[in-house]
Structures are given as structure tokens and as C-alpha cells.
Amino acid sequence: MARDDIDITLPDLAGRRVVLTGGSDGMGLIMADRLAAAGADLVLPVRNRAKGEAVAVRLRTKNPGARVSLHDLDLSSLASVRSFGTALTAEGAPVHLLINNAGVMTPPVRPHRLGRSRQRARVQRPTGLQPVEDRAGALRARPR
Ligand SMILES: NC(=O)c1ccc[n+]([C@@H]2O[C@H](COP(=O)([O-])OP(=O)(O)OC[C@H]3O[C@@H](n4cnc5c(N)ncnc54)[C@H](OP(=O)(O)O)[C@@H]3O)[C@@H](O)[C@H]2O)c1
């Protein structure tokens, strides 16, 4: 059966801070492009800085004026997740949208060093983000 293209019109996201994991490739890269085009203040936590820098350049070239910043994050390491959460919290700005996209599809079964599967890395709670998430929750509860 033929499928219709799925498209979603994004609202103006100027002034909205969006954290997107896995924005350096695949579906995340497409989301990053759409979010940057919509004017979001885009935060891309990446495990490969060089790849992230190349993506940021590409996003800024395609979307002049795009606000893109990078952070280091390896979701297979809880220390890295905590460190990212701490760094983000220290910036003091609210996170309006957190998109936990990073992960890999059906990887070979090989537990990482914490015993969780790499596929599930995407649902690992960034514990250090709790204060940021609390603030985002408070914002959601308030009309714009
Ligand atoms: N594609 C599908 O058909 C499909 C279907 C259902 C669900 N999904 C899920 O949708 C998400 C995106 O899929 P995709 O196909 O777009 O994946 P992809 O092309 O493999 O991209 C995965 C992204 O996640 C990042 N990433 C992977 N492991 C990471 C880690 N340990 N720490 C930080 N970043 C990490 C990658 O970073 P690098 O650039 O450094 O590699 C990349 O940016 C995944 O969670 C996947 O399980 C995909």
C-alpha cells in the first residue's frame, strides 16, 4: 500500500532551547535540521566532537542564523551522562524540549560496561538533568 509522506509543521521555536541526542546522524540529523530551521536554540550532545562540529557547520550553513551548540555525551557512560547534566545545569538556561533520540537499532547483543544494552542507551535517564527537567516541567505548567 502506498504511504503518504509524513510531515509535521514546526511552530516558531525562537527562544526555545531544545536538547537533541543523536543529532549527528540518521533521523536525529534530520530533526536537528528542522529544529534549527524553526529557530530553536539547539543543543547537540555528541560522542564524536569532530563529527558534531561538521554537523554544526552544516546546520549553520543551511540555516543562516541557526543557534547550535555542542556538548560531549556518551550515553553508554553514566559518568558522561552526569557530566553533561551538570554542564547543562550550570549554563542556567531552561530546557524546553528534550529529545532522547540517540541509540542504535538492533545492535549485536553485547552489553556495555554497565550491563545495559547499547540499544537501551537512548532511554537511560540523564540523572544530572533532573533540575533542568524540573524547570522544564514548571514551564510547561505555565502558559506561554
Ligand atoms: N532507523 C530505524 O528504522 C529506527 C526504527 C525504530 C527506532 N529507531 C531508533 O531511533 C533512533 C535513531 O535511529 P537512526 O536510525 O537515526 O540511528 P543512527 O543513524 O545510527 O544515528 C544514531 C545517533 O545516535 C548517536 N549515538 C549512538 N550511540 C550513542 C552513544 N552511546 N552516545 C551518544 N550518542 C550516541 C549516534 O552518534 P554518532 O554520530 O557518534 O554515531 C548518532 O548520532 C535510535 O534510538 C533507534 O534505535 C530507529
JSON list of C-alpha atoms and ligand atoms in Angstrom, two decimals:
[
{"chain": "A", "resi": 1, "resn": "MET", "atom": "CA", "xyz": [0.00, 0.00, 0.00]},
{"chain": "A", "resi": 2, "resn": "ALA", "atom": "CA", "xyz": [1.32, 3.45, -0.89]},
{"chain": "A", "resi": 3, "resn": "ARG", "atom": "CA", "xyz": [2.17, 5.54, 2.13]},
{"chain": "A", "resi": 4, "resn": "ASP", "atom": "CA", "xyz": [1.71, 9.27, 2.36]},
{"chain": "A", "resi": 5, "resn": "ASP", "atom": "CA", "xyz": [4.76, 11.30, 3.24]},
{"chain": "A", "resi": 6, "resn": "ILE", "atom": "CA", "xyz": [4.67, 12.23, 6.88]},
{"chain": "A", "resi": 7, "resn": "ASP", "atom": "CA", "xyz": [5.44, 15.84, 7.59]},
{"chain": "A", "resi": 8, "resn": "ILE", "atom": "CA", "xyz": [4.99, 17.96, 10.64]},
{"chain": "A", "resi": 9, "resn": "THR", "atom": "CA", "xyz": [4.94, 21.73, 10.59]},
{"chain": "A", "resi": 10, "resn": "LEU", "atom": "CA", "xyz": [7.04, 23.06, 13.41]},
{"chain": "A", "resi": 11, "resn": "PRO", "atom": "CA", "xyz": [5.99, 26.24, 15.16]},
{"chain": "A", "resi": 12, "resn": "ASP", "atom": "CA", "xyz": [8.39, 29.16, 15.56]},
{"chain": "A", "resi": 13, "resn": "LEU", "atom": "CA", "xyz": [10.89, 27.88, 18.13]},
{"chain": "A", "resi": 14, "resn": "ALA", "atom": "CA", "xyz": [12.84, 31.09, 18.60]},
{"chain": "A", "resi": 15, "resn": "GLY", "atom": "CA", "xyz": [13.80, 31.40, 22.25]},
{"chain": "A", "resi": 16, "resn": "ARG", "atom": "CA", "xyz": [13.15, 27.72, 22.86]},
{"chain": "A", "resi": 17, "resn": "ARG", "atom": "CA", "xyz": [16.07, 25.61, 24.00]},
{"chain": "A", "resi": 18, "resn": "VAL", "atom": "CA", "xyz": [16.00, 22.10, 22.59]},
{"chain": "A", "resi": 19, "resn": "VAL", "atom": "CA", "xyz": [18.35, 19.30, 23.63]},
{"chain": "A", "resi": 20, "resn": "LEU", "atom": "CA", "xyz": [18.54, 16.57, 21.00]},
{"chain": "A", "resi": 21, "resn": "THR", "atom": "CA", "xyz": [20.64, 13.45, 21.48]},
{"chain": "A", "resi": 22, "resn": "GLY", "atom": "CA", "xyz": [21.89, 11.60, 18.41]},
{"chain": "A", "resi": 23, "resn": "GLY", "atom": "CA", "xyz": [21.66, 14.73, 16.28]},
{"chain": "A", "resi": 24, "resn": "SER", "atom": "CA", "xyz": [24.88, 13.90, 14.44]},
{"chain": "A", "resi": 25, "resn": "ASP", "atom": "CA", "xyz": [23.41, 11.25, 12.17]},
{"chain": "A", "resi": 26, "resn": "GLY", "atom": "CA", "xyz": [20.34, 9.49, 10.82]},
{"chain": "A", "resi": 27, "resn": "MET", "atom": "CA", "xyz": [16.92, 10.63, 11.94]},
{"chain": "A", "resi": 28, "resn": "GLY", "atom": "CA", "xyz": [18.50, 12.88, 14.55]},
{"chain": "A", "resi": 29, "resn": "LEU", "atom": "CA", "xyz": [20.31, 14.84, 11.87]},
{"chain": "A", "resi": 30, "resn": "ILE", "atom": "CA", "xyz": [17.02, 15.39, 10.03]},
{"chain": "A", "resi": 31, "resn": "MET", "atom": "CA", "xyz": [15.38, 16.54, 13.28]},
{"chain": "A", "resi": 32, "resn": "ALA", "atom": "CA", "xyz": [18.33, 18.84, 14.01]},
{"chain": "A", "resi": 33, "resn": "ASP", "atom": "CA", "xyz": [17.93, 20.47, 10.61]},
{"chain": "A", "resi": 34, "resn": "ARG", "atom": "CA", "xyz": [14.19, 21.00, 11.11]},
{"chain": "A", "resi": 35, "resn": "LEU", "atom": "CA", "xyz": [14.66, 22.36, 14.62]},
{"chain": "A", "resi": 36, "resn": "ALA", "atom": "CA", "xyz": [17.42, 24.74, 13.52]},
{"chain": "A", "resi": 37, "resn": "ALA", "atom": "CA", "xyz": [15.24, 25.95, 10.64]},
{"chain": "A", "resi": 38, "resn": "ALA", "atom": "CA", "xyz": [12.43, 26.61, 13.11]},
{"chain": "A", "resi": 39, "resn": "GLY", "atom": "CA", "xyz": [14.75, 28.89, 15.10]},
{"chain": "A", "resi": 40, "resn": "ALA", "atom": "CA", "xyz": [15.37, 26.67, 18.11]},
{"chain": "A", "resi": 41, "resn": "ASP", "atom": "CA", "xyz": [18.35, 27.23, 20.34]},
{"chain": "A", "resi": 42, "resn": "LEU", "atom": "CA", "xyz": [19.70, 23.78, 19.58]},
{"chain": "A", "resi": 43, "resn": "VAL", "atom": "CA", "xyz": [21.95, 21.87, 21.97]},
{"chain": "A", "resi": 44, "resn": "LEU", "atom": "CA", "xyz": [23.57, 18.79, 20.44]},
{"chain": "A", "resi": 45, "resn": "PRO", "atom": "CA", "xyz": [25.29, 16.45, 22.89]},
{"chain": "A", "resi": 46, "resn": "VAL", "atom": "CA", "xyz": [27.61, 14.27, 20.79]},
{"chain": "A", "resi": 47, "resn": "ARG", "atom": "CA", "xyz": [30.09, 11.49, 21.45]},
{"chain": "A", "resi": 48, "resn": "ASN", "atom": "CA", "xyz": [32.25, 12.41, 18.46]},
{"chain": "A", "resi": 49, "resn": "ARG", "atom": "CA", "xyz": [33.24, 16.09, 18.66]},
{"chain": "A", "resi": 50, "resn": "ALA", "atom": "CA", "xyz": [34.69, 16.28, 15.13]},
{"chain": "A", "resi": 51, "resn": "LYS", "atom": "CA", "xyz": [31.53, 14.79, 13.64]},
{"chain": "A", "resi": 52, "resn": "GLY", "atom": "CA", "xyz": [29.45, 17.15, 15.77]},
{"chain": "A", "resi": 53, "resn": "GLU", "atom": "CA", "xyz": [31.45, 20.20, 14.63]},
{"chain": "A", "resi": 54, "resn": "ALA", "atom": "CA", "xyz": [30.92, 19.20, 11.00]},
{"chain": "A", "resi": 55, "resn": "VAL", "atom": "CA", "xyz": [27.18, 18.85, 11.61]},
{"chain": "A", "resi": 56, "resn": "ALA", "atom": "CA", "xyz": [27.02, 22.24, 13.36]},
{"chain": "A", "resi": 57, "resn": "VAL", "atom": "CA", "xyz": [28.76, 23.89, 10.39]},
{"chain": "A", "resi": 58, "resn": "ARG", "atom": "CA", "xyz": [26.36, 22.18, 8.01]},
{"chain": "A", "resi": 59, "resn": "LEU", "atom": "CA", "xyz": [23.31, 23.29, 10.03]},
{"chain": "A", "resi": 60, "resn": "ARG", "atom": "CA", "xyz": [24.54, 26.90, 10.25]},
{"chain": "A", "resi": 61, "resn": "THR", "atom": "CA", "xyz": [25.33, 26.98, 6.53]},
{"chain": "A", "resi": 62, "resn": "LYS", "atom": "CA", "xyz": [21.91, 25.64, 5.58]},
{"chain": "A", "resi": 63, "resn": "ASN", "atom": "CA", "xyz": [20.06, 27.74, 8.17]},
{"chain": "A", "resi": 64, "resn": "PRO", "atom": "CA", "xyz": [21.79, 31.12, 8.46]},
{"chain": "A", "resi": 65, "resn": "GLY", "atom": "CA", "xyz": [21.50, 32.46, 11.97]},
{"chain": "A", "resi": 66, "resn": "ALA", "atom": "CA", "xyz": [20.93, 28.99, 13.42]},
{"chain": "A", "resi": 67, "resn": "ARG", "atom": "CA", "xyz": [21.85, 28.69, 17.08]},
{"chain": "A", "resi": 68, "resn": "VAL", "atom": "CA", "xyz": [23.68, 25.40, 17.55]},
{"chain": "A", "resi": 69, "resn": "SER", "atom": "CA", "xyz": [25.92, 24.43, 20.44]},
{"chain": "A", "resi": 70, "resn": "LEU", "atom": "CA", "xyz": [27.72, 21.19, 21.17]},
{"chain": "A", "resi": 71, "resn": "HIS", "atom": "CA", "xyz": [28.33, 19.22, 24.34]},
{"chain": "A", "resi": 72, "resn": "ASP", "atom": "CA", "xyz": [30.18, 15.97, 24.92]},
{"chain": "A", "resi": 73, "resn": "LEU", "atom": "CA", "xyz": [28.00, 12.99, 25.79]},
{"chain": "A", "resi": 74, "resn": "ASP", "atom": "CA", "xyz": [28.48, 9.25, 25.56]},
{"chain": "A", "resi": 75, "resn": "LEU", "atom": "CA", "xyz": [25.24, 7.64, 26.68]},
{"chain": "A", "resi": 76, "resn": "SER", "atom": "CA", "xyz": [26.98, 4.33, 27.39]},
{"chain": "A", "resi": 77, "resn": "SER", "atom": "CA", "xyz": [28.78, 6.02, 30.29]},
{"chain": "A", "resi": 78, "resn": "LEU", "atom": "CA", "xyz": [26.83, 7.18, 33.33]},
{"chain": "A", "resi": 79, "resn": "ALA", "atom": "CA", "xyz": [29.77, 9.42, 34.26]},
{"chain": "A", "resi": 80, "resn": "SER", "atom": "CA", "xyz": [29.45, 11.14, 30.89]},
{"chain": "A", "resi": 81, "resn": "VAL", "atom": "CA", "xyz": [25.66, 11.48, 31.32]},
{"chain": "A", "resi": 82, "resn": "ARG", "atom": "CA", "xyz": [26.15, 13.04, 34.77]},
{"chain": "A", "resi": 83, "resn": "SER", "atom": "CA", "xyz": [28.83, 15.35, 33.49]},
{"chain": "A", "resi": 84, "resn": "PHE", "atom": "CA", "xyz": [26.59, 16.52, 30.65]},
{"chain": "A", "resi": 85, "resn": "GLY", "atom": "CA", "xyz": [23.71, 17.11, 33.05]},
{"chain": "A", "resi": 86, "resn": "THR", "atom": "CA", "xyz": [25.97, 19.12, 35.33]},
{"chain": "A", "resi": 87, "resn": "ALA", "atom": "CA", "xyz": [27.33, 21.22, 32.45]},
{"chain": "A", "resi": 88, "resn": "LEU", "atom": "CA", "xyz": [23.86, 21.91, 31.11]},
{"chain": "A", "resi": 89, "resn": "THR", "atom": "CA", "xyz": [22.51, 22.82, 34.53]},
{"chain": "A", "resi": 90, "resn": "ALA", "atom": "CA", "xyz": [25.47, 25.14, 35.10]},
{"chain": "A", "resi": 91, "resn": "GLU", "atom": "CA", "xyz": [24.52, 27.10, 31.98]},
{"chain": "A", "resi": 92, "resn": "GLY", "atom": "CA", "xyz": [21.42, 28.11, 33.91]},
{"chain": "A", "resi": 93, "resn": "ALA", "atom": "CA", "xyz": [19.05, 28.29, 30.95]},
{"chain": "A", "resi": 94, "resn": "PRO", "atom": "CA", "xyz": [15.87, 26.23, 30.87]},
{"chain": "A", "resi": 95, "resn": "VAL", "atom": "CA", "xyz": [15.46, 23.27, 28.55]},
{"chain": "A", "resi": 96, "resn": "HIS", "atom": "CA", "xyz": [12.08, 23.48, 26.87]},
{"chain": "A", "resi": 97, "resn": "LEU", "atom": "CA", "xyz": [12.33, 20.25, 24.92]},
{"chain": "A", "resi": 98, "resn": "LEU", "atom": "CA", "xyz": [14.46, 17.13, 25.45]},
{"chain": "A", "resi": 99, "resn": "ILE", "atom": "CA", "xyz": [14.51, 14.61, 22.61]},
{"chain": "A", "resi": 100, "resn": "ASN", "atom": "CA", "xyz": [16.09, 11.30, 23.66]},
{"chain": "A", "resi": 101, "resn": "ASN", "atom": "CA", "xyz": [16.77, 10.03, 20.14]},
{"chain": "A", "resi": 102, "resn": "ALA", "atom": "CA", "xyz": [20.32, 8.66, 20.35]},
{"chain": "A", "resi": 103, "resn": "GLY", "atom": "CA", "xyz": [20.78, 4.94, 20.16]},
{"chain": "A", "resi": 104, "resn": "VAL", "atom": "CA", "xyz": [21.41, 2.25, 17.64]},
{"chain": "A", "resi": 105, "resn": "MET", "atom": "CA", "xyz": [18.87, -0.06, 16.06]},
{"chain": "A", "resi": 106, "resn": "THR", "atom": "CA", "xyz": [19.17, -3.77, 16.89]},
{"chain": "A", "resi": 107, "resn": "PRO", "atom": "CA", "xyz": [22.89, -3.81, 17.69]},
{"chain": "A", "resi": 108, "resn": "PRO", "atom": "CA", "xyz": [24.61, -7.17, 18.22]},
{"chain": "A", "resi": 109, "resn": "VAL", "atom": "CA", "xyz": [23.94, -8.37, 21.76]},
{"chain": "A", "resi": 110, "resn": "ARG", "atom": "CA", "xyz": [26.95, -7.05, 23.63]},
{"chain": "A", "resi": 111, "resn": "PRO", "atom": "CA", "xyz": [26.29, -5.48, 26.99]},
{"chain": "A", "resi": 112, "resn": "HIS", "atom": "CA", "xyz": [28.28, -2.34, 27.64]},
{"chain": "A", "resi": 113, "resn": "ARG", "atom": "CA", "xyz": [30.29, -1.96, 30.79]},
{"chain": "A", "resi": 114, "resn": "LEU", "atom": "CA", "xyz": [27.29, -1.14, 32.96]},
{"chain": "A", "resi": 115, "resn": "GLY", "atom": "CA", "xyz": [25.48, -4.28, 31.85]},
{"chain": "A", "resi": 116, "resn": "ARG", "atom": "CA", "xyz": [22.75, -2.49, 29.92]},
{"chain": "A", "resi": 117, "resn": "SER", "atom": "CA", "xyz": [22.30, -2.98, 26.22]},
{"chain": "A", "resi": 118, "resn": "ARG", "atom": "CA", "xyz": [23.54, -0.29, 23.85]},
{"chain": "A", "resi": 119, "resn": "GLN", "atom": "CA", "xyz": [20.11, -0.11, 22.22]},
{"chain": "A", "resi": 120, "resn": "ARG", "atom": "CA", "xyz": [18.66, 0.99, 25.53]},
{"chain": "A", "resi": 121, "resn": "ALA", "atom": "CA", "xyz": [21.17, 3.79, 25.89]},
{"chain": "A", "resi": 122, "resn": "ARG", "atom": "CA", "xyz": [18.54, 6.10, 24.47]},
{"chain": "A", "resi": 123, "resn": "VAL", "atom": "CA", "xyz": [16.22, 5.59, 27.41]},
{"chain": "A", "resi": 124, "resn": "GLN", "atom": "CA", "xyz": [18.88, 5.95, 30.07]},
{"chain": "A", "resi": 125, "resn": "ARG", "atom": "CA", "xyz": [17.75, 8.81, 32.29]},
{"chain": "A", "resi": 126, "resn": "PRO", "atom": "CA", "xyz": [20.20, 11.66, 32.25]},
{"chain": "A", "resi": 127, "resn": "THR", "atom": "CA", "xyz": [20.06, 11.91, 36.03]},
{"chain": "A", "resi": 128, "resn": "GLY", "atom": "CA", "xyz": [22.06, 15.12, 36.12]},
{"chain": "A", "resi": 129, "resn": "LEU", "atom": "CA", "xyz": [19.33, 16.72, 34.05]},
{"chain": "A", "resi": 130, "resn": "GLN", "atom": "CA", "xyz": [16.74, 16.39, 36.80]},
{"chain": "A", "resi": 131, "resn": "PRO", "atom": "CA", "xyz": [16.88, 20.04, 37.90]},
{"chain": "A", "resi": 132, "resn": "VAL", "atom": "CA", "xyz": [16.66, 21.12, 34.27]},
{"chain": "A", "resi": 133, "resn": "GLU", "atom": "CA", "xyz": [13.73, 18.80, 33.68]},
{"chain": "A", "resi": 134, "resn": "ASP", "atom": "CA", "xyz": [12.01, 20.12, 36.79]},
{"chain": "A", "resi": 135, "resn": "ARG", "atom": "CA", "xyz": [12.36, 23.61, 35.41]},
{"chain": "A", "resi": 136, "resn": "ALA", "atom": "CA", "xyz": [11.06, 22.48, 32.03]},
{"chain": "A", "resi": 137, "resn": "GLY", "atom": "CA", "xyz": [8.08, 20.89, 33.79]},
{"chain": "A", "resi": 138, "resn": "ALA", "atom": "CA", "xyz": [7.38, 24.13, 35.60]},
{"chain": "A", "resi": 139, "resn": "LEU", "atom": "CA", "xyz": [7.47, 25.97, 32.28]},
{"chain": "A", "resi": 140, "resn": "ARG", "atom": "CA", "xyz": [5.08, 23.51, 30.70]},
{"chain": "A", "resi": 141, "resn": "ALA", "atom": "CA", "xyz": [2.66, 24.06, 33.52]},
{"chain": "A", "resi": 142, "resn": "ARG", "atom": "CA", "xyz": [2.71, 27.79, 32.86]},
{"chain": "A", "resi": 143, "resn": "PRO", "atom": "CA", "xyz": [1.01, 29.30, 29.82]},
{"chain": "A", "resi": 144, "resn": "ARG", "atom": "CA", "xyz": [3.48, 30.92, 27.45]},
{"chain": "B", "resi": 1, "resn": "LIG", "atom": "N1", "xyz": [16.14, 3.67, 11.76]},
{"chain": "B", "resi": 1, "resn": "LIG", "atom": "C1", "xyz": [15.07, 2.97, 12.12]},
{"chain": "B", "resi": 1, "resn": "LIG", "atom": "O1", "xyz": [14.42, 2.27, 11.31]},
{"chain": "B", "resi": 1, "resn": "LIG", "atom": "C2", "xyz": [14.59, 3.03, 13.56]},
{"chain": "B", "resi": 1, "resn": "LIG", "atom": "C3", "xyz": [13.38, 2.40, 13.89]},
{"chain": "B", "resi": 1, "resn": "LIG", "atom": "C4", "xyz": [12.91, 2.48, 15.20]},
{"chain": "B", "resi": 1, "resn": "LIG", "atom": "C5", "xyz": [13.64, 3.14, 16.17]},
{"chain": "B", "resi": 1, "resn": "LIG", "atom": "N2", "xyz": [14.83, 3.70, 15.82]},
{"chain": "B", "resi": 1, "resn": "LIG", "atom": "C6", "xyz": [15.57, 4.40, 16.87]},
{"chain": "B", "resi": 1, "resn": "LIG", "atom": "O2", "xyz": [15.66, 5.77, 16.50]},
{"chain": "B", "resi": 1, "resn": "LIG", "atom": "C7", "xyz": [16.91, 6.30, 16.94]},
{"chain": "B", "resi": 1, "resn": "LIG", "atom": "C8", "xyz": [17.72, 6.90, 15.78]},
{"chain": "B", "resi": 1, "resn": "LIG", "atom": "O3", "xyz": [17.88, 5.89, 14.78]},
{"chain": "B", "resi": 1, "resn": "LIG", "atom": "P1", "xyz": [18.77, 6.17, 13.50]},
{"chain": "B", "resi": 1, "resn": "LIG", "atom": "O4", "xyz": [18.47, 5.04, 12.55]},
{"chain": "B", "resi": 1, "resn": "LIG", "atom": "O5", "xyz": [18.61, 7.58, 13.05]},
{"chain": "B", "resi": 1, "resn": "LIG", "atom": "O6", "xyz": [20.24, 5.93, 14.13]},
{"chain": "B", "resi": 1, "resn": "LIG", "atom": "P2", "xyz": [21.70, 6.31, 13.54]},
{"chain": "B", "resi": 1, "resn": "LIG", "atom": "O7", "xyz": [21.63, 6.76, 12.13]},
{"chain": "B", "resi": 1, "resn": "LIG", "atom": "O8", "xyz": [22.55, 5.10, 13.87]},
{"chain": "B", "resi": 1, "resn": "LIG", "atom": "O9", "xyz": [22.10, 7.53, 14.47]},
{"chain": "B", "resi": 1, "resn": "LIG", "atom": "C9", "xyz": [22.23, 7.30, 15.86]},
{"chain": "B", "resi": 1, "resn": "LIG", "atom": "C10", "xyz": [22.67, 8.58, 16.55]},
{"chain": "B", "resi": 1, "resn": "LIG", "atom": "O10", "xyz": [22.82, 8.27, 17.94]},
{"chain": "B", "resi": 1, "resn": "LIG", "atom": "C11", "xyz": [24.16, 8.60, 18.32]},
{"chain": "B", "resi": 1, "resn": "LIG", "atom": "N3", "xyz": [24.61, 7.64, 19.33]},
{"chain": "B", "resi": 1, "resn": "LIG", "atom": "C12", "xyz": [24.64, 6.30, 19.24]},
{"chain": "B", "resi": 1, "resn": "LIG", "atom": "N4", "xyz": [25.16, 5.77, 20.37]},
{"chain": "B", "resi": 1, "resn": "LIG", "atom": "C13", "xyz": [25.47, 6.82, 21.18]},
{"chain": "B", "resi": 1, "resn": "LIG", "atom": "C14", "xyz": [26.04, 6.93, 22.46]},
{"chain": "B", "resi": 1, "resn": "LIG", "atom": "N5", "xyz": [26.44, 5.87, 23.15]},
{"chain": "B", "resi": 1, "resn": "LIG", "atom": "N6", "xyz": [26.21, 8.17, 22.99]},
{"chain": "B", "resi": 1, "resn": "LIG", "atom": "C15", "xyz": [25.85, 9.28, 22.31]},
{"chain": "B", "resi": 1, "resn": "LIG", "atom": "N7", "xyz": [25.30, 9.24, 21.07]},
{"chain": "B", "resi": 1, "resn": "LIG", "atom": "C16", "xyz": [25.11, 8.01, 20.52]},
{"chain": "B", "resi": 1, "resn": "LIG", "atom": "C17", "xyz": [24.99, 8.47, 17.06]},
{"chain": "B", "resi": 1, "resn": "LIG", "atom": "O11", "xyz": [26.19, 9.20, 17.23]},
{"chain": "B", "resi": 1, "resn": "LIG", "atom": "P3", "xyz": [27.42, 9.05, 16.18]},
{"chain": "B", "resi": 1, "resn": "LIG", "atom": "O12", "xyz": [27.15, 10.08, 15.11]},
{"chain": "B", "resi": 1, "resn": "LIG", "atom": "O13", "xyz": [28.61, 9.35, 17.01]},
{"chain": "B", "resi": 1, "resn": "LIG", "atom": "O14", "xyz": [27.39, 7.66, 15.64]},
{"chain": "B", "resi": 1, "resn": "LIG", "atom": "C18", "xyz": [24.02, 9.09, 16.05]},
{"chain": "B", "resi": 1, "resn": "LIG", "atom": "O15", "xyz": [24.03, 10.50, 16.11]},
{"chain": "B", "resi": 1, "resn": "LIG", "atom": "C19", "xyz": [17.66, 5.15, 17.63]},
{"chain": "B", "resi": 1, "resn": "LIG", "atom": "O16", "xyz": [17.44, 5.24, 19.01]},
{"chain": "B", "resi": 1, "resn": "LIG", "atom": "C20", "xyz": [17.00, 3.91, 17.07]},
{"chain": "B", "resi": 1, "resn": "LIG", "atom": "O17", "xyz": [17.08, 2.81, 17.98]},
{"chain": "B", "resi": 1, "resn": "LIG", "atom": "C21", "xyz": [15.31, 3.67, 14.55]}
]
